[in-house]
């Protein structure tokens, strides 16, 4: 890995913006043949955007992707594949109706006479790939119904089948067991030994240190450092990743917690989460931390009644909440601000005022007819309180920036005057300034006695805001940390399941 | 579990029995999908049996020939429609395309009576494919659902047909006898049209099962985003599917002209819904990704047979539509039931212990 050698692939000063938000700003690093290179950073640091550029899904606004010393333009996934890049996405991208073997070889099926697909050869090749990975998945079964781990393994097999020179893995191990991770690493090391380059994205530091030779750190879309693993410790890595004073950014007012409002007891949804229990008091902010896919969103969705749970119960002020009824949850004073505001939180084509008042149309109607004036004044009131930046209240929500959209979602739920507010990734994809405003808002609500459950993948946010941190790992709560005990390391360890093993 | 690692003991109740059970379950799942087509065949058999018991004449050679003849055109249309539906699209314009091509075929023979039959059929397929290409281009470029676009094109093609025909009707006398006889003649007692339909089914079935682009249509229908990420040229494939569907509608139009001999601008009106019904009854999932042309062909055959047998059983023809409607609901219900059972069988199966 001498620096004078030509890298197999080089990311050269790339920038990519989505609307007003710069996802990646001037990032450069190189991947050498035979090298496993880690890309780390907090959620939202821009890693996945880099991955999508390498995959040909996004094109850099400025800068270039350079392969073998030549700048290439990856206009689409097919071109990236042709350039020898294989990508394992964070979220599996399978075809549920097709067989596992077809999923792996789609577009590259082995062909026999007259160009017909040789189904038998495809099955054999699939079995060989699974042997290499040491897993047993029936090649003929449909991909529908595979567990997340198995889906991930199919994705890995797919990437291996392309014999790519550059293998990009975006958190491939999040759902895998220790044995499977070791197998994957053995395969990755073999590929490296054959001269391929591996870009490895992971939140698990032990994996980074055991697999990779070099580490690039990104923060807020910008490049921070690229160093050999040998020169780094977990501490320095975390400092590079966080790179700011945690407590200053996320002020949480101290509130004397009141009575318990929300109690969740032994909640299970088979295969998703198991025996989850916690309680939240008035004025308290409880954070659900953990890695993507740990089951946090699923838990809060079940609590709110969007998904049904199989076992356990949810109580609000001691009253049992009926299973699977968001209407009952709302009546009991619960509000849920969902993770994906575009799909679940807003009607993008409707106006700001319409969106903001959707949750309480009943109160704004006179004789069953919605009055435009009532709607407008209610919406305007909230827009001002949350400092939403908008042109006119009648503009479609889709014209707002991400942060302001999030405020509209908040307004919509705050207008119902909830006693328990559940927010799922409240600041995902919004800029730092607006983030602080959202935090100020949540903190203020807690001071007024609202009980808040916050699902967040951003460690600084969790540590700064929460009175208590519940850490989830693979569907279970693995740690409950008080404000003083909650440190980066403690949360990270529990989130990666390390502590449970100890 | 299968790795034999200790982690395996976690959630799997019976780790040791797993491999055997896996195979058993898989076979069960595969059987279910075969059953889907066998189910339609069984319904068809039952219908024929009941009708035949009531009036044995139903199984006479001429009667069977009539049913096959009647089903052939619908089968060809259903095959084309299946190619489109598996890619999570729909073509509602096939009835209009059939009408337009049927009329054009008549016009062709009026203008050039000596046109070879094969050439006339190829011209019909060609015109249908052009209509399909227009549909496909619109669907692939405009980001509007195919349902809306082909609904619009349904009226456009029908309008063109009316404009062109100006009330004119083409009669059997205007077309060569050889062409007309193809529409009704038999080979070894089986209608020639049925052979053509069978060939179409087999070729399309092989294409969808054994060719990359055919499988890619299923992939697109199953999960369009994943298809894009896998580098499948989604737009081009969808375009191709519409061209094929249009071509099939064109073939059906030419054969329609041969079979009935009398053509005006209203030919094939409303046929598109029957075609979609045939595909759905035949187990083609309306949201794409699964189903086969064999199922769709059986569905078309079943719908045609119902029409005939209800008449034979002297059941009020008004009931026929209600029966077809009931069948569609039953087919959808069956699909949902099968999907749930498959999901349950596969639930908790994992290569992953903990």
Tab-separated table of N, CA, C and O in Angstrom, chain B residues 13-74:
chain	number	residue	atom	x	y	z
B	13	UNK	N	-36.328	-24.340	17.410
B	13	UNK	CA	-36.748	-25.303	18.403
B	13	UNK	C	-36.066	-26.653	18.197
B	13	UNK	O	-35.608	-27.276	19.137
B	14	UNK	N	-35.965	-27.063	16.957
B	14	UNK	CA	-35.435	-28.397	16.692
B	14	UNK	C	-34.304	-28.316	15.672
B	14	UNK	O	-34.501	-28.618	14.510
B	15	UNK	N	-33.146	-27.902	16.116
B	15	UNK	CA	-32.046	-27.682	15.184
B	15	UNK	C	-31.654	-28.953	14.415
B	15	UNK	O	-31.313	-28.891	13.252
B	16	UNK	N	-31.759	-30.071	15.066
B	16	UNK	CA	-31.282	-31.287	14.427
B	16	UNK	C	-32.177	-31.699	13.262
B	16	UNK	O	-31.709	-32.229	12.269
B	17	UNK	N	-33.449	-31.442	13.409
B	17	UNK	CA	-34.379	-31.884	12.376
B	17	UNK	C	-34.406	-30.926	11.193
B	17	UNK	O	-35.054	-31.187	10.201
B	18	UNK	N	-33.667	-29.836	11.339
B	18	UNK	CA	-33.806	-28.756	10.361
B	18	UNK	C	-33.588	-29.148	8.891
B	18	UNK	O	-34.429	-28.880	8.061
B	19	UNK	N	-32.461	-29.788	8.548
B	19	UNK	CA	-32.225	-30.029	7.130
B	19	UNK	C	-33.363	-30.808	6.466
B	19	UNK	O	-33.855	-30.432	5.411
B	20	UNK	N	-33.815	-31.861	7.122
B	20	UNK	CA	-34.871	-32.669	6.539
B	20	UNK	C	-36.136	-31.827	6.364
B	20	UNK	O	-36.779	-31.858	5.329
B	21	UNK	N	-36.428	-31.037	7.398
B	21	UNK	CA	-37.627	-30.234	7.338
B	21	UNK	C	-37.539	-29.194	6.225
B	21	UNK	O	-38.500	-28.923	5.537
B	22	UNK	N	-36.335	-28.677	6.051
B	22	UNK	CA	-36.144	-27.671	5.025
B	22	UNK	C	-36.571	-28.222	3.667
B	22	UNK	O	-37.327	-27.609	2.938
B	23	UNK	N	-36.086	-29.414	3.378
B	23	UNK	CA	-36.405	-29.985	2.086
B	23	UNK	C	-37.904	-30.230	1.959
B	23	UNK	O	-38.497	-29.975	0.931
B	24	UNK	N	-38.472	-30.756	3.055
B	24	UNK	CA	-39.894	-31.019	3.030
B	24	UNK	C	-40.678	-29.753	2.756
B	24	UNK	O	-41.557	-29.735	1.894
B	25	UNK	N	-40.317	-28.685	3.444
B	25	UNK	CA	-41.029	-27.438	3.270
B	25	UNK	C	-40.876	-26.906	1.867
B	25	UNK	O	-41.801	-26.408	1.258
B	26	UNK	N	-39.660	-27.012	1.339
B	26	UNK	CA	-39.427	-26.472	0.018
B	26	UNK	C	-40.271	-27.204	-1.003
B	26	UNK	O	-40.896	-26.600	-1.858
B	27	UNK	N	-40.308	-28.519	-0.852
B	27	UNK	CA	-41.113	-29.276	-1.802
B	27	UNK	C	-42.574	-28.869	-1.685
B	27	UNK	O	-43.261	-28.736	-2.670
B	28	UNK	N	-42.963	-28.638	-0.449
B	28	UNK	CA	-44.342	-28.218	-0.244
B	28	UNK	C	-44.608	-26.893	-0.961
B	28	UNK	O	-45.607	-26.726	-1.655
B	29	UNK	N	-43.661	-25.983	-0.821
B	29	UNK	CA	-43.825	-24.673	-1.445
B	29	UNK	C	-43.894	-24.806	-2.958
B	29	UNK	O	-44.757	-24.229	-3.617
B	30	UNK	N	-42.975	-25.611	-3.511
B	30	UNK	CA	-42.993	-25.788	-4.957
B	30	UNK	C	-44.304	-26.409	-5.397
B	30	UNK	O	-44.876	-26.033	-6.404
B	31	UNK	N	-44.772	-27.365	-4.582
B	31	UNK	CA	-46.004	-28.038	-4.935
B	31	UNK	C	-47.147	-27.028	-4.986
B	31	UNK	O	-47.974	-27.062	-5.881
B	32	UNK	N	-47.124	-26.099	-4.042
B	32	UNK	CA	-48.185	-25.111	-4.020
B	32	UNK	C	-48.260	-24.359	-5.330
B	32	UNK	O	-49.331	-24.088	-5.844
B	33	UNK	N	-47.109	-24.016	-5.874
B	33	UNK	CA	-47.136	-23.218	-7.091
B	33	UNK	C	-47.595	-24.052	-8.278
B	33	UNK	O	-48.266	-23.552	-9.172
B	34	UNK	N	-47.237	-25.300	-8.288
B	34	UNK	CA	-47.747	-26.160	-9.338
B	34	UNK	C	-49.253	-26.291	-9.158
B	34	UNK	O	-50.032	-26.190	-10.090
B	35	UNK	N	-49.651	-26.494	-7.887
B	35	UNK	CA	-51.058	-26.655	-7.561
B	35	UNK	C	-51.878	-25.494	-8.102
B	35	UNK	O	-53.004	-25.667	-8.534
B	36	UNK	N	-51.301	-24.313	-8.076
B	36	UNK	CA	-52.021	-23.137	-8.539
B	36	UNK	C	-52.571	-23.364	-9.935
B	36	UNK	O	-53.699	-23.037	-10.234
B	37	UNK	N	-51.758	-23.926	-10.828
B	37	UNK	CA	-52.229	-24.182	-12.186
B	37	UNK	C	-53.110	-25.429	-12.242
B	37	UNK	O	-54.096	-25.475	-12.961
B	38	UNK	N	-52.737	-26.417	-11.418
B	38	UNK	CA	-53.557	-27.628	-11.388
B	38	UNK	C	-54.954	-27.289	-10.872
B	38	UNK	O	-55.952	-27.842	-11.341
B	39	UNK	N	-55.026	-26.345	-9.946
B	39	UNK	CA	-56.310	-25.923	-9.406
B	39	UNK	C	-57.246	-25.432	-10.497
B	39	UNK	O	-58.428	-25.795	-10.521
B	40	UNK	N	-56.710	-24.608	-11.408
B	40	UNK	CA	-57.555	-24.098	-12.491
B	40	UNK	C	-57.967	-25.252	-13.400
B	40	UNK	O	-59.123	-25.356	-13.815
B	41	UNK	N	-56.991	-26.120	-13.674
B	41	UNK	CA	-57.281	-27.264	-14.529
B	41	UNK	C	-58.371	-28.118	-13.885
B	41	UNK	O	-59.282	-28.595	-14.568
B	42	UNK	N	-58.296	-28.277	-12.554
B	42	UNK	CA	-59.293	-29.086	-11.856
B	42	UNK	C	-60.662	-28.417	-11.945
B	42	UNK	O	-61.674	-29.085	-12.208
B	43	UNK	N	-60.695	-27.091	-11.748
B	43	UNK	CA	-61.964	-26.369	-11.860
B	43	UNK	C	-62.544	-26.565	-13.255
B	43	UNK	O	-63.752	-26.795	-13.426
B	44	UNK	N	-61.667	-26.492	-14.238
B	44	UNK	CA	-62.087	-26.678	-15.626
B	44	UNK	C	-62.664	-28.084	-15.819
B	44	UNK	O	-63.747	-28.260	-16.394
B	45	UNK	N	-61.927	-29.078	-15.280
B	45	UNK	CA	-62.368	-30.464	-15.408
B	45	UNK	C	-63.732	-30.669	-14.755
B	45	UNK	O	-64.629	-31.299	-15.322
B	46	UNK	N	-63.893	-30.096	-13.582
B	46	UNK	CA	-65.142	-30.234	-12.839
B	46	UNK	C	-66.310	-29.640	-13.633
B	46	UNK	O	-67.379	-30.245	-13.762
B	47	UNK	N	-66.040	-28.456	-14.173
B	47	UNK	CA	-67.064	-27.775	-14.959
B	47	UNK	C	-67.483	-28.632	-16.146
B	47	UNK	O	-68.677	-28.814	-16.419
B	48	UNK	N	-66.494	-29.170	-16.849
B	48	UNK	CA	-66.770	-30.006	-18.021
B	48	UNK	C	-67.552	-31.240	-17.591
B	48	UNK	O	-68.539	-31.625	-18.229
B	49	UNK	N	-67.144	-31.825	-16.477
B	49	UNK	CA	-67.781	-33.049	-15.992
B	49	UNK	C	-69.260	-32.798	-15.687
B	49	UNK	O	-70.146	-33.519	-16.161
B	50	UNK	N	-69.514	-31.747	-14.894
B	50	UNK	CA	-70.897	-31.434	-14.516
B	50	UNK	C	-71.743	-31.189	-15.760
B	50	UNK	O	-72.858	-31.702	-15.896
B	51	UNK	N	-71.188	-30.411	-16.670
B	51	UNK	CA	-71.935	-30.099	-17.884
B	51	UNK	C	-72.195	-31.364	-18.705
B	51	UNK	O	-73.283	-31.563	-19.239
B	52	UNK	N	-71.152	-32.214	-18.772
B	52	UNK	CA	-71.263	-33.416	-19.588
B	52	UNK	C	-72.288	-34.383	-18.992
B	52	UNK	O	-73.013	-35.058	-19.734
B	53	UNK	N	-72.370	-34.453	-17.674
B	53	UNK	CA	-73.356	-35.339	-17.048
B	53	UNK	C	-74.763	-34.863	-17.388
B	53	UNK	O	-75.655	-35.643	-17.706
B	54	UNK	N	-74.933	-33.565	-17.356
B	54	UNK	CA	-76.247	-33.002	-17.659
B	54	UNK	C	-76.618	-33.215	-19.126
B	54	UNK	O	-77.729	-33.608	-19.441
B	55	UNK	N	-75.638	-32.915	-19.999
B	55	UNK	CA	-75.918	-33.089	-21.427
B	55	UNK	C	-74.678	-33.653	-22.113
B	55	UNK	O	-73.751	-32.913	-22.397
B	56	UNK	N	-74.682	-34.967	-22.308
B	56	UNK	CA	-73.502	-35.659	-22.843
B	56	UNK	C	-73.026	-35.079	-24.172
B	56	UNK	O	-71.841	-35.208	-24.505
B	57	UNK	N	-73.909	-34.414	-24.878
B	57	UNK	CA	-73.518	-33.829	-26.164
B	57	UNK	C	-72.396	-32.810	-26.016
B	57	UNK	O	-71.692	-32.494	-26.972
B	58	UNK	N	-72.204	-32.301	-24.816
B	58	UNK	CA	-71.176	-31.284	-24.561
B	58	UNK	C	-69.791	-31.818	-24.880
B	58	UNK	O	-68.885	-31.064	-25.208
B	59	UNK	N	-69.631	-33.133	-24.752
B	59	UNK	CA	-68.304	-33.703	-25.011
B	59	UNK	C	-68.136	-34.176	-26.449
B	59	UNK	O	-67.129	-34.799	-26.781
B	60	UNK	N	-69.103	-33.880	-27.296
B	60	UNK	CA	-68.964	-34.289	-28.693
B	60	UNK	C	-67.866	-33.466	-29.353
B	60	UNK	O	-67.539	-32.350	-28.919
B	61	UNK	N	-67.279	-34.037	-30.397
B	61	UNK	CA	-66.166	-33.382	-31.087
B	61	UNK	C	-66.518	-31.969	-31.544
B	61	UNK	O	-65.745	-31.038	-31.301
B	62	UNK	N	-67.670	-31.738	-32.173
B	62	UNK	CA	-67.950	-30.373	-32.633
B	62	UNK	C	-68.041	-29.390	-31.483
B	62	UNK	O	-67.576	-28.246	-31.589
B	63	UNK	N	-68.602	-29.856	-30.385
B	63	UNK	CA	-68.757	-28.959	-29.245
B	63	UNK	C	-67.397	-28.567	-28.673
B	63	UNK	O	-67.138	-27.401	-28.388
B	64	UNK	N	-66.526	-29.553	-28.516
B	64	UNK	CA	-65.189	-29.262	-28.006
B	64	UNK	C	-64.462	-28.326	-28.958
B	64	UNK	O	-63.774	-27.378	-28.556
B	65	UNK	N	-64.649	-28.593	-30.251
B	65	UNK	CA	-64.003	-27.758	-31.250
B	65	UNK	C	-64.468	-26.311	-31.105
B	65	UNK	O	-63.669	-25.376	-31.176
B	66	UNK	N	-65.752	-26.138	-30.875
B	66	UNK	CA	-66.282	-24.789	-30.718
B	66	UNK	C	-65.631	-24.072	-29.544
B	66	UNK	O	-65.253	-22.905	-29.636
B	67	UNK	N	-65.523	-24.791	-28.449
B	67	UNK	CA	-64.935	-24.173	-27.264
B	67	UNK	C	-63.481	-23.767	-27.529
B	67	UNK	O	-63.054	-22.655	-27.233
B	68	UNK	N	-62.737	-24.702	-28.125
B	68	UNK	CA	-61.331	-24.408	-28.413
B	68	UNK	C	-61.204	-23.214	-29.351
B	68	UNK	O	-60.356	-22.334	-29.167
B	69	UNK	N	-62.063	-23.212	-30.362
B	69	UNK	CA	-62.038	-22.120	-31.330
B	69	UNK	C	-62.311	-20.796	-30.622
B	69	UNK	O	-61.633	-19.801	-30.840
B	70	UNK	N	-63.334	-20.854	-29.774
B	70	UNK	CA	-63.689	-19.630	-29.071
B	70	UNK	C	-62.587	-19.173	-28.125
B	70	UNK	O	-62.362	-17.972	-27.939
B	71	UNK	N	-61.861	-20.112	-27.534
B	71	UNK	CA	-60.856	-19.760	-26.525
B	71	UNK	C	-59.561	-19.255	-27.151
B	71	UNK	O	-58.831	-18.474	-26.538
B	72	UNK	N	-59.269	-19.704	-28.384
B	72	UNK	CA	-57.942	-19.454	-28.963
B	72	UNK	C	-57.544	-17.983	-28.942
B	72	UNK	O	-56.439	-17.631	-28.508
B	73	UNK	N	-58.464	-17.131	-29.421
B	73	UNK	CA	-58.107	-15.710	-29.511
B	73	UNK	C	-57.896	-15.126	-28.118
B	73	UNK	O	-56.939	-14.381	-27.880
B	74	UNK	N	-58.762	-15.525	-27.178
B	74	UNK	CA	-58.617	-15.031	-25.808
B	74	UNK	C	-57.299	-15.522	-25.188
B	74	UNK	O	-56.620	-14.791	-24.465
